[in-house]
mmCIF file of C-alpha atoms and ligand atoms in Angstrom:
data_model
loop_
_atom_site.group_PDB
_atom_site.id
_atom_site.type_symbol
_atom_site.label_atom_id
_atom_site.label_comp_id
_atom_site.label_asym_id
_atom_site.label_seq_id
_atom_site.Cartn_x
_atom_site.Cartn_y
_atom_site.Cartn_z
ATOM 1 C CA UNK A 1 1.823 -18.417 -17.050
ATOM 2 C CA UNK A 2 -0.602 -15.548 -17.442
ATOM 3 C CA UNK A 3 -0.862 -13.480 -14.228
ATOM 4 C CA UNK A 4 -4.593 -14.020 -13.834
ATOM 5 C CA UNK A 5 -4.073 -17.768 -14.115
ATOM 6 C CA UNK A 6 -1.436 -17.536 -11.374
ATOM 7 C CA UNK A 7 -3.853 -15.716 -9.123
ATOM 8 C CA UNK A 8 -6.451 -18.389 -9.762
ATOM 9 C CA UNK A 9 -3.926 -21.106 -8.907
ATOM 10 C CA UNK A 10 -3.065 -19.331 -5.658
ATOM 11 C CA UNK A 11 -6.737 -18.921 -4.792
ATOM 12 C CA UNK A 12 -7.253 -22.680 -5.100
ATOM 13 C CA UNK A 13 -3.976 -24.144 -3.891
ATOM 14 C CA UNK A 14 -2.497 -21.405 -1.688
ATOM 15 C CA UNK A 15 0.901 -21.950 -3.231
ATOM 16 C CA UNK A 16 3.126 -19.682 -5.292
ATOM 17 C CA UNK A 17 6.858 -19.654 -6.029
ATOM 18 C CA UNK A 18 9.072 -16.616 -5.522
ATOM 19 C CA UNK A 19 9.094 -15.814 -9.253
ATOM 20 C CA UNK A 20 5.322 -16.210 -9.476
ATOM 21 C CA UNK A 21 4.798 -13.802 -6.561
ATOM 22 C CA UNK A 22 7.192 -11.397 -8.239
ATOM 23 C CA UNK A 23 5.237 -11.574 -11.489
ATOM 24 C CA UNK A 24 2.021 -10.650 -9.645
ATOM 25 C CA UNK A 25 3.748 -7.804 -7.771
ATOM 26 C CA UNK A 26 5.169 -6.430 -11.028
ATOM 27 C CA UNK A 27 1.959 -6.676 -13.059
ATOM 28 C CA UNK A 28 -0.068 -3.499 -12.679
ATOM 29 C CA UNK A 29 -3.001 -4.882 -14.642
ATOM 30 C CA UNK A 30 -3.862 -7.666 -12.240
ATOM 31 C CA UNK A 31 -4.568 -5.610 -9.117
ATOM 32 C CA UNK A 32 -8.366 -5.753 -9.243
ATOM 33 C CA UNK A 33 -8.407 -9.517 -9.779
ATOM 34 C CA UNK A 34 -5.786 -10.040 -7.037
ATOM 35 C CA UNK A 35 -7.850 -8.049 -4.521
ATOM 36 C CA UNK A 36 -11.062 -9.857 -5.510
ATOM 37 C CA UNK A 37 -9.393 -13.272 -5.144
ATOM 38 C CA UNK A 38 -8.022 -12.332 -1.699
ATOM 39 C CA UNK A 39 -11.504 -11.148 -0.695
ATOM 40 C CA UNK A 40 -13.025 -14.488 -1.722
ATOM 41 C CA UNK A 41 -10.359 -16.463 0.164
ATOM 42 C CA UNK A 42 -10.922 -14.278 3.243
ATOM 43 C CA UNK A 43 -14.667 -14.968 3.067
ATOM 44 C CA UNK A 44 -14.224 -18.710 2.562
ATOM 45 C CA UNK A 45 -11.792 -19.238 5.438
ATOM 46 C CA UNK A 46 -12.407 -16.566 8.041
ATOM 47 C CA UNK A 47 -15.892 -15.413 7.103
ATOM 48 C CA UNK A 48 -17.551 -12.034 7.258
ATOM 49 C CA UNK A 49 -16.766 -11.219 10.884
ATOM 50 C CA UNK A 50 -14.311 -8.391 11.468
ATOM 51 C CA UNK A 51 -12.551 -8.885 14.786
ATOM 52 C CA UNK A 52 -11.803 -5.797 16.807
ATOM 53 C CA UNK A 53 -8.766 -5.413 19.031
ATOM 54 C CA UNK A 54 -8.595 -2.474 21.424
ATOM 55 C CA UNK A 55 -5.139 -0.976 21.017
ATOM 56 C CA UNK A 56 -3.489 0.655 24.038
ATOM 57 C CA UNK A 57 -0.217 2.449 23.361
ATOM 58 C CA UNK A 58 1.030 2.454 26.923
ATOM 59 C CA UNK A 59 4.542 3.897 26.581
ATOM 60 C CA UNK A 60 6.419 5.776 23.884
ATOM 61 C CA UNK A 61 9.745 5.475 25.680
ATOM 62 C CA UNK A 62 12.112 3.416 23.586
ATOM 63 C CA UNK A 63 15.774 2.512 23.733
ATOM 64 C CA UNK A 64 16.043 1.468 20.076
ATOM 65 C CA UNK A 65 17.260 3.400 17.058
ATOM 66 C CA UNK A 66 15.011 2.112 14.221
ATOM 67 C CA UNK A 67 15.716 4.546 11.420
ATOM 68 C CA UNK A 68 12.083 4.862 10.275
ATOM 69 C CA UNK A 69 10.357 5.191 13.644
ATOM 70 C CA UNK A 70 9.350 8.392 15.449
ATOM 71 C CA UNK A 71 9.816 6.741 18.848
ATOM 72 C CA UNK A 72 13.551 6.152 18.255
ATOM 73 C CA UNK A 73 15.666 7.174 21.224
ATOM 74 C CA UNK A 74 17.427 9.983 19.323
ATOM 75 C CA UNK A 75 14.176 11.784 18.540
ATOM 76 C CA UNK A 76 14.044 14.679 20.984
ATOM 77 C CA UNK A 77 11.004 16.362 19.466
ATOM 78 C CA UNK A 78 8.473 13.917 20.845
ATOM 79 C CA UNK A 79 7.156 14.284 24.393
ATOM 80 C CA UNK A 80 7.731 11.012 26.191
ATOM 81 C CA UNK A 81 5.119 9.331 28.372
ATOM 82 C CA UNK A 82 4.645 6.150 30.284
ATOM 83 C CA UNK A 83 1.260 5.076 31.624
ATOM 84 C CA UNK A 84 1.100 3.632 35.107
ATOM 85 C CA UNK A 85 -0.165 0.062 35.446
ATOM 86 C CA UNK A 86 -3.269 1.623 37.026
ATOM 87 C CA UNK A 87 -3.902 3.798 33.961
ATOM 88 C CA UNK A 88 -3.447 0.812 31.667
ATOM 89 C CA UNK A 89 -5.890 -1.171 33.748
ATOM 90 C CA UNK A 90 -8.474 1.601 33.569
ATOM 91 C CA UNK A 91 -8.291 1.685 29.777
ATOM 92 C CA UNK A 92 -8.555 -2.074 29.688
ATOM 93 C CA UNK A 93 -11.669 -2.011 31.855
ATOM 94 C CA UNK A 94 -13.173 0.536 29.504
ATOM 95 C CA UNK A 95 -12.410 -1.700 26.531
ATOM 96 C CA UNK A 96 -14.059 -4.680 28.224
ATOM 97 C CA UNK A 97 -17.145 -2.590 29.001
ATOM 98 C CA UNK A 98 -17.381 -1.483 25.383
ATOM 99 C CA UNK A 99 -17.488 -5.108 24.325
ATOM 100 C CA UNK A 100 -13.941 -5.679 23.109
ATOM 101 C CA UNK A 101 -12.730 -9.267 23.505
ATOM 102 C CA UNK A 102 -9.045 -8.550 22.905
ATOM 103 C CA UNK A 103 -6.713 -5.825 24.127
ATOM 104 C CA UNK A 104 -3.390 -5.151 22.478
ATOM 105 C CA UNK A 105 -0.720 -3.616 24.690
ATOM 106 C CA UNK A 106 1.827 -1.936 22.474
ATOM 107 C CA UNK A 107 4.803 0.151 23.369
ATOM 108 C CA UNK A 108 8.309 1.230 22.701
ATOM 109 C CA UNK A 109 11.063 -0.866 24.242
ATOM 110 C CA UNK A 110 10.812 0.714 27.646
ATOM 111 C CA UNK A 111 13.074 -0.850 30.309
ATOM 112 C CA UNK A 112 10.662 0.168 33.081
ATOM 113 C CA UNK A 113 8.239 -2.583 32.061
ATOM 114 C CA UNK A 114 10.134 -5.560 33.414
ATOM 115 C CA UNK A 115 8.413 -8.910 33.871
ATOM 116 C CA UNK A 116 7.946 -7.987 37.542
ATOM 117 C CA UNK A 117 5.903 -4.949 36.542
ATOM 118 C CA UNK A 118 3.971 -6.604 33.722
ATOM 119 C CA UNK A 119 3.094 -9.980 35.202
ATOM 120 C CA UNK A 120 0.687 -8.707 37.914
ATOM 121 C CA UNK A 121 -0.889 -6.374 35.363
ATOM 122 C CA UNK A 122 -1.421 -9.202 32.873
ATOM 123 C CA UNK A 123 -3.028 -11.328 35.573
ATOM 124 C CA UNK A 124 -5.487 -8.573 36.395
ATOM 125 C CA UNK A 125 -6.378 -8.038 32.743
ATOM 126 C CA UNK A 126 -6.847 -11.767 32.244
ATOM 127 C CA UNK A 127 -9.333 -11.776 35.108
ATOM 128 C CA UNK A 128 -11.528 -9.500 32.955
ATOM 129 C CA UNK A 129 -11.931 -12.349 30.474
ATOM 130 C CA UNK A 130 -10.074 -10.623 27.669
ATOM 131 C CA UNK A 131 -7.646 -12.113 25.177
ATOM 132 C CA UNK A 132 -4.305 -10.317 25.542
ATOM 133 C CA UNK A 133 -1.938 -9.440 22.740
ATOM 134 C CA UNK A 134 1.469 -8.003 23.564
ATOM 135 C CA UNK A 135 3.542 -5.923 21.150
ATOM 136 C CA UNK A 136 6.527 -4.776 23.166
ATOM 137 C CA UNK A 137 9.453 -5.895 21.092
ATOM 138 C CA UNK A 138 12.394 -8.151 21.767
ATOM 139 C CA UNK A 139 12.635 -9.827 25.166
ATOM 140 C CA UNK A 140 14.284 -12.899 26.669
ATOM 141 C CA UNK A 141 12.738 -16.363 26.514
ATOM 142 C CA UNK A 142 12.173 -16.128 30.277
ATOM 143 C CA UNK A 143 10.214 -12.887 29.957
ATOM 144 C CA UNK A 144 8.095 -14.287 27.133
ATOM 145 C CA UNK A 145 7.404 -17.347 29.277
ATOM 146 C CA UNK A 146 6.462 -15.244 32.293
ATOM 147 C CA UNK A 147 4.056 -13.140 30.181
ATOM 148 C CA UNK A 148 2.480 -16.292 28.746
ATOM 149 C CA UNK A 149 2.015 -17.845 32.147
ATOM 150 C CA UNK A 150 0.441 -14.605 33.375
ATOM 151 C CA UNK A 151 -2.181 -14.769 30.632
ATOM 152 C CA UNK A 152 -0.828 -13.272 27.399
ATOM 153 C CA UNK A 153 -2.272 -15.161 24.429
ATOM 154 C CA UNK A 154 -0.777 -13.495 21.392
ATOM 155 C CA UNK A 155 2.297 -11.500 20.466
ATOM 156 C CA UNK A 156 3.006 -9.177 17.566
ATOM 157 C CA UNK A 157 6.593 -8.738 16.488
ATOM 158 C CA UNK A 158 7.093 -7.653 12.915
ATOM 159 C CA UNK A 159 10.213 -8.954 11.242
ATOM 160 C CA UNK A 160 9.998 -5.582 9.374
ATOM 161 C CA UNK A 161 11.990 -7.023 6.425
ATOM 162 C CA UNK A 162 13.436 -10.491 5.964
ATOM 163 C CA UNK A 163 16.384 -9.132 4.047
ATOM 164 C CA UNK A 164 19.195 -9.339 6.562
ATOM 165 C CA UNK A 165 21.315 -6.495 5.154
ATOM 166 C CA UNK A 166 18.331 -4.148 4.965
ATOM 167 C CA UNK A 167 17.201 -5.191 8.428
ATOM 168 C CA UNK A 168 20.588 -4.418 9.922
ATOM 169 C CA UNK A 169 20.848 -1.122 8.032
ATOM 170 C CA UNK A 170 17.547 0.162 9.426
ATOM 171 C CA UNK A 171 17.989 -1.249 12.949
ATOM 172 C CA UNK A 172 21.361 -0.108 14.315
ATOM 173 C CA UNK A 173 22.503 -2.152 17.341
ATOM 174 C CA UNK A 174 19.937 -4.850 16.653
ATOM 175 C CA UNK A 175 20.430 -8.249 15.098
ATOM 176 C CA UNK A 176 18.314 -10.068 12.573
ATOM 177 C CA UNK A 177 19.156 -13.367 14.273
ATOM 178 C CA UNK A 178 17.819 -12.136 17.576
ATOM 179 C CA UNK A 179 14.587 -11.030 15.889
ATOM 180 C CA UNK A 180 14.205 -14.550 14.494
ATOM 181 C CA UNK A 181 15.075 -16.032 17.870
ATOM 182 C CA UNK A 182 12.279 -14.016 19.462
ATOM 183 C CA UNK A 183 9.735 -15.159 16.881
ATOM 184 C CA UNK A 184 10.739 -18.809 17.338
ATOM 185 C CA UNK A 185 10.606 -18.504 21.141
ATOM 186 C CA UNK A 186 7.120 -17.015 20.961
ATOM 187 C CA UNK A 187 5.906 -19.843 18.785
ATOM 188 C CA UNK A 188 7.541 -22.466 20.963
ATOM 189 C CA UNK A 189 5.802 -20.996 24.023
ATOM 190 C CA UNK A 190 2.437 -21.398 22.350
ATOM 191 C CA UNK A 191 1.640 -17.783 21.608
ATOM 192 C CA UNK A 192 -0.476 -17.003 18.584
ATOM 193 C CA UNK A 193 2.408 -15.326 16.866
ATOM 194 C CA UNK A 194 1.994 -12.358 14.590
ATOM 195 C CA UNK A 195 4.662 -10.855 12.446
ATOM 196 C CA UNK A 196 4.767 -8.609 9.396
ATOM 197 C CA UNK A 197 6.705 -6.032 7.473
ATOM 198 C CA UNK A 198 6.941 -2.468 6.319
ATOM 199 C CA UNK A 199 6.238 -2.148 2.606
ATOM 200 C CA UNK A 200 8.203 0.422 0.633
ATOM 201 C CA UNK A 201 11.316 0.936 2.744
ATOM 202 C CA UNK A 202 14.044 2.629 0.708
ATOM 203 C CA UNK A 203 16.063 0.018 -1.279
ATOM 204 C CA UNK A 204 13.497 -2.709 -0.653
ATOM 205 C CA UNK A 205 12.853 -4.508 -3.953
ATOM 206 C CA UNK A 206 9.768 -6.384 -5.117
ATOM 207 C CA UNK A 207 11.942 -9.486 -5.020
ATOM 208 C CA UNK A 208 12.571 -8.852 -1.363
ATOM 209 C CA UNK A 209 8.818 -8.479 -0.713
ATOM 210 C CA UNK A 210 8.176 -11.785 -2.501
ATOM 211 C CA UNK A 211 10.628 -13.465 -0.123
ATOM 212 C CA UNK A 212 8.949 -11.779 2.862
ATOM 213 C CA UNK A 213 5.597 -13.299 1.865
ATOM 214 C CA UNK A 214 7.170 -16.756 1.542
ATOM 215 C CA UNK A 215 8.741 -16.282 4.982
ATOM 216 C CA UNK A 216 5.287 -15.656 6.508
ATOM 217 C CA UNK A 217 4.138 -18.952 5.031
ATOM 218 C CA UNK A 218 7.204 -20.923 6.038
ATOM 219 C CA UNK A 219 7.198 -19.529 9.557
ATOM 220 C CA UNK A 220 3.524 -20.412 9.924
ATOM 221 C CA UNK A 221 2.401 -17.014 11.194
ATOM 222 C CA UNK A 222 -0.935 -16.799 12.966
ATOM 223 C CA UNK A 223 -1.303 -13.137 12.112
ATOM 224 C CA UNK A 224 0.330 -10.790 9.641
ATOM 225 C CA UNK A 225 0.283 -7.044 10.181
ATOM 226 C CA UNK A 226 1.788 -5.009 7.426
ATOM 227 C CA UNK A 227 1.556 -1.490 6.189
ATOM 228 C CA UNK A 228 3.259 1.096 4.025
ATOM 229 C CA UNK A 229 6.385 2.751 5.378
ATOM 230 C CA UNK A 230 5.496 6.417 5.956
ATOM 231 C CA UNK A 231 8.512 8.779 6.153
ATOM 232 C CA UNK A 232 8.625 10.576 9.492
ATOM 233 C CA UNK A 233 10.140 14.096 9.437
ATOM 234 C CA UNK A 234 11.827 13.473 12.807
ATOM 235 C CA UNK A 235 13.824 10.491 11.571
ATOM 236 C CA UNK A 236 16.842 9.914 9.297
ATOM 237 C CA UNK A 237 14.528 8.536 6.592
ATOM 238 C CA UNK A 238 12.580 11.799 6.368
ATOM 239 C CA UNK A 239 13.522 12.566 2.777
ATOM 240 C CA UNK A 240 12.635 9.219 1.263
ATOM 241 C CA UNK A 241 9.663 8.581 -1.017
ATOM 242 C CA UNK A 242 6.296 7.403 0.305
ATOM 243 C CA UNK A 243 5.116 4.151 -1.264
ATOM 244 C CA UNK A 244 1.642 3.728 -2.723
ATOM 245 C CA UNK A 245 -1.226 2.215 -0.767
ATOM 246 C CA UNK A 246 -1.658 -0.224 -3.663
ATOM 247 C CA UNK A 247 1.814 -1.677 -3.126
ATOM 248 C CA UNK A 248 0.982 -2.511 0.498
ATOM 249 C CA UNK A 249 -2.463 -3.852 -0.419
ATOM 250 C CA UNK A 250 -0.892 -6.164 -3.010
ATOM 251 C CA UNK A 251 1.492 -7.649 -0.460
ATOM 252 C CA UNK A 252 -1.413 -8.046 1.951
ATOM 253 C CA UNK A 253 -3.662 -9.700 -0.652
ATOM 254 C CA UNK A 254 -0.906 -12.147 -1.635
ATOM 255 C CA UNK A 255 -0.427 -12.948 2.035
ATOM 256 C CA UNK A 256 -4.124 -13.839 2.294
ATOM 257 C CA UNK A 257 -3.867 -16.129 -0.757
ATOM 258 C CA UNK A 258 -0.924 -18.043 0.728
ATOM 259 C CA UNK A 259 -2.040 -18.082 4.380
ATOM 260 C CA UNK A 260 -5.790 -18.371 3.893
ATOM 261 C CA UNK A 261 -7.007 -18.791 7.484
ATOM 262 C CA UNK A 262 -4.824 -16.355 9.451
ATOM 263 C CA UNK A 263 -5.808 -13.006 10.947
ATOM 264 C CA UNK A 264 -4.845 -9.956 8.924
ATOM 265 C CA UNK A 265 -5.505 -6.453 10.238
ATOM 266 C CA UNK A 266 -6.405 -3.500 8.076
ATOM 267 C CA UNK A 267 -3.681 -1.289 9.529
ATOM 268 C CA UNK A 268 -3.723 2.353 10.574
ATOM 269 C CA UNK A 269 -0.784 3.157 8.286
ATOM 270 C CA UNK A 270 -2.995 2.228 5.346
ATOM 271 C CA UNK A 271 -5.567 4.736 6.557
ATOM 272 C CA UNK A 272 -2.899 7.389 7.160
ATOM 273 C CA UNK A 273 -1.778 7.114 3.554
ATOM 274 C CA UNK A 274 -5.265 7.327 2.103
ATOM 275 C CA UNK A 275 -8.579 7.949 3.804
ATOM 276 C CA UNK A 276 -10.632 4.778 3.475
ATOM 277 C CA UNK A 277 -7.396 2.794 3.214
ATOM 278 C CA UNK A 278 -8.572 0.391 5.890
ATOM 279 C CA UNK A 279 -11.894 -0.037 4.151
ATOM 280 C CA UNK A 280 -10.057 -1.046 0.982
ATOM 281 C CA UNK A 281 -7.894 -3.422 2.987
ATOM 282 C CA UNK A 282 -10.983 -5.119 4.454
ATOM 283 C CA UNK A 283 -12.111 -5.772 0.875
ATOM 284 C CA UNK A 284 -8.706 -7.080 -0.207
ATOM 285 C CA UNK A 285 -8.075 -9.800 2.360
ATOM 286 C CA UNK A 286 -8.094 -8.186 5.827
ATOM 287 C CA UNK A 287 -10.428 -9.346 8.629
ATOM 288 C CA UNK A 288 -9.276 -7.424 11.718
ATOM 289 C CA UNK A 289 -9.306 -3.791 12.864
ATOM 290 C CA UNK A 290 -7.395 -2.449 15.840
ATOM 291 C CA UNK A 291 -9.225 0.666 17.077
ATOM 292 C CA UNK A 292 -6.909 2.864 19.080
ATOM 293 C CA UNK A 293 -8.377 3.457 22.535
ATOM 294 C CA UNK A 294 -5.355 5.368 23.837
ATOM 295 C CA UNK A 295 -6.551 8.701 25.184
ATOM 296 C CA UNK A 296 -5.455 12.342 25.289
ATOM 297 C CA UNK A 297 -1.879 13.460 24.832
ATOM 298 C CA UNK A 298 -0.577 9.900 24.738
ATOM 299 C CA UNK A 299 -2.412 9.249 21.517
ATOM 300 C CA UNK A 300 -0.754 12.269 19.911
ATOM 301 C CA UNK A 301 2.673 11.417 21.275
ATOM 302 C CA UNK A 302 2.719 7.822 20.099
ATOM 303 C CA UNK A 303 4.017 9.352 16.907
ATOM 304 C CA UNK A 304 5.409 6.478 14.835
ATOM 305 C CA UNK A 305 4.713 8.340 11.589
ATOM 306 C CA UNK A 306 2.821 11.483 10.481
ATOM 307 C CA UNK A 307 -0.960 11.306 10.135
ATOM 308 C CA UNK A 308 -1.278 8.379 12.541
ATOM 309 C CA UNK A 309 -3.402 10.005 15.240
ATOM 310 C CA UNK A 310 -5.853 11.465 12.744
ATOM 311 C CA UNK A 311 -6.130 8.192 10.868
ATOM 312 C CA UNK A 312 -6.846 6.342 14.079
ATOM 313 C CA UNK A 313 -9.789 8.638 14.643
ATOM 314 C CA UNK A 314 -11.294 8.121 11.197
ATOM 315 C CA UNK A 315 -14.742 6.455 11.310
ATOM 316 C CA UNK A 316 -13.428 2.910 11.074
ATOM 317 C CA UNK A 317 -11.386 3.568 14.178
ATOM 318 C CA UNK A 318 -14.446 4.258 16.302
ATOM 319 C CA UNK A 319 -16.435 1.268 17.460
ATOM 320 C CA UNK A 320 -19.811 3.002 17.364
ATOM 321 C CA UNK A 321 -19.572 3.930 13.709
ATOM 322 C CA UNK A 322 -18.026 0.696 12.629
ATOM 323 C CA UNK A 323 -21.149 -1.409 12.722
ATOM 324 C CA UNK A 324 -22.917 0.667 10.062
ATOM 325 C CA UNK A 325 -19.862 0.993 7.878
ATOM 326 C CA UNK A 326 -19.254 -2.741 7.990
ATOM 327 C CA UNK A 327 -22.840 -3.623 7.246
ATOM 328 C CA UNK A 328 -22.611 -1.596 4.055
ATOM 329 C CA UNK A 329 -19.949 -4.021 2.783
ATOM 330 C CA UNK A 330 -21.665 -7.164 4.030
ATOM 331 C CA UNK A 331 -19.546 -7.538 7.145
ATOM 332 C CA UNK A 332 -20.185 -7.539 10.879
ATOM 333 C CA UNK A 333 -18.267 -7.121 14.111
ATOM 334 C CA UNK A 334 -16.925 -10.425 15.438
ATOM 335 C CA UNK A 335 -18.475 -11.696 18.651
ATOM 336 C CA UNK A 336 -15.792 -14.097 19.913
ATOM 337 C CA UNK A 337 -12.132 -13.757 20.788
ATOM 338 C CA UNK A 338 -11.264 -14.040 17.127
ATOM 339 C CA UNK A 339 -8.181 -16.184 17.496
ATOM 340 C CA UNK A 340 -6.538 -18.079 14.657
ATOM 341 C CA UNK A 341 -8.711 -21.034 13.656
ATOM 342 C CA UNK A 342 -6.601 -23.585 11.836
ATOM 343 C CA UNK A 343 -8.826 -24.495 8.931
ATOM 344 C CA UNK A 344 -6.053 -24.883 6.413
ATOM 345 C CA UNK A 345 -3.797 -27.891 6.653
ATOM 346 C CA UNK A 346 -0.433 -26.603 5.458
ATOM 347 C CA UNK A 347 1.269 -29.968 5.337
ATOM 348 C CA UNK A 348 -1.196 -31.405 2.848
ATOM 349 C CA UNK A 349 -2.069 -28.200 1.072
ATOM 350 C CA UNK A 350 -5.754 -28.782 1.590
ATOM 351 C CA UNK A 351 -8.516 -27.549 3.796
ATOM 352 C CA UNK A 352 -9.770 -29.087 7.041
ATOM 353 C CA UNK A 353 -13.473 -29.320 7.783
ATOM 354 C CA UNK A 354 -14.694 -26.849 5.222
HETATM 355 N N1 LIG B 1 8.459 -1.804 19.916
HETATM 356 C C1 LIG B 1 7.471 -2.675 19.344
HETATM 357 C C2 LIG B 1 6.362 -1.892 18.656
HETATM 358 C C3 LIG B 1 6.852 -1.090 17.505
HETATM 359 S S1 LIG B 1 5.730 0.056 16.802
HETATM 360 C C4 LIG B 1 8.139 -3.659 18.399
HETATM 361 O O1 LIG B 1 9.321 -3.555 18.146
HETATM 362 O O2 LIG B 1 7.451 -4.577 17.928
HETATM 363 C C5 LIG B 1 4.769 -0.977 15.769
HETATM 364 C C6 LIG B 1 5.095 -0.988 14.301
HETATM 365 O O3 LIG B 1 5.007 0.305 13.743
HETATM 366 C C7 LIG B 1 6.494 -1.410 13.938
HETATM 367 O O4 LIG B 1 6.640 -2.795 13.957
HETATM 368 C C8 LIG B 1 6.704 -0.791 12.554
HETATM 369 O O5 LIG B 1 6.520 -1.756 11.522
HETATM 370 C C9 LIG B 1 5.621 0.288 12.483
HETATM 371 N N2 LIG B 1 6.210 1.610 12.143
HETATM 372 C C10 LIG B 1 7.182 2.266 12.801
HETATM 373 N N3 LIG B 1 7.532 3.384 12.124
HETATM 374 C C11 LIG B 1 6.775 3.438 11.005
HETATM 375 C C12 LIG B 1 6.686 4.327 9.900
HETATM 376 N N4 LIG B 1 7.487 5.403 9.797
HETATM 377 N N5 LIG B 1 5.779 4.069 8.938
HETATM 378 C C13 LIG B 1 4.964 2.992 9.039
HETATM 379 N N6 LIG B 1 4.999 2.099 10.050
HETATM 380 C C14 LIG B 1 5.903 2.307 11.028
#
């Protein structure tokens, strides 16, 4: 089938096979029509509101070895920090005052933040009437349950790649099965569960990306966060090529076609690769932005990849300037919590109440 016809099919039925996804990923001439179709699906299912999530990067201490990440334990050139629960609470209060409805607490895998430390903090944040998203990596079922009971609503844990051999190559001492176990536990506990990948890791094929997209659909993700892999000079992958923004946008747009009603952020890595990257993402299927409200040195030291801090500060990262920028593309800041509304009935392949 002609690629444009495939895109049309996906826009209407939200179904594609692995080979069909591959054909779209390989075809350089279909990009504009793919992005436009994803933009229409975004508008139809999740509307013109752009939901904001205040991102707090509360610790850059990490015990993992992820080969691509600047927070990896072996990286001695980053200054480590850990906010106190009090500092986190202060930032959260600020976010609530500025009108945010969701805070995202993200961090390295820092053993200090046990359930005993986090549970009272989560309860206090919940009392501010905020939705809480956690992004703190792999934990036990018991921890996930304790966080949920204390008020966490959502959890972000990227699968990073669904190709087991690649996953295990880039994550020494970690197991793909445990990553899957975590995602299943989160879902079972009733979290709105977000996952996602890095696009353009060395040795990652388009075939592999096609399978990643089908995994998102099969898993029934509530949110997909993905971005280009950006080589970090302080990591073992420093000398590997940087992928194009287009490659990440294509994976994101296909994700929107197949999971029409989920939340998809325009990620900071897209902005780091190209200024206005997030703006492009919002017009190619994305409906969420996560402004970074981390302050001072911490913001600089949460150095996952180069260019991140500057990108976070670009106009779309600042709430005040967002309104105008969004209006120019017919969008507006969301007023509610912006959770996943299940408008698409996966089992029947049709749409509920639209
Ligand atoms: N410890 C948490 C948070 C990790 S940081 C967890 O495991 O979920 C959040 C995301 O940053 C990661 O999931 C990864 O996909 C992304 N990231 C890390 N290094 C990166 C790089 N060099 N380029 C682009 N994204 C990167």
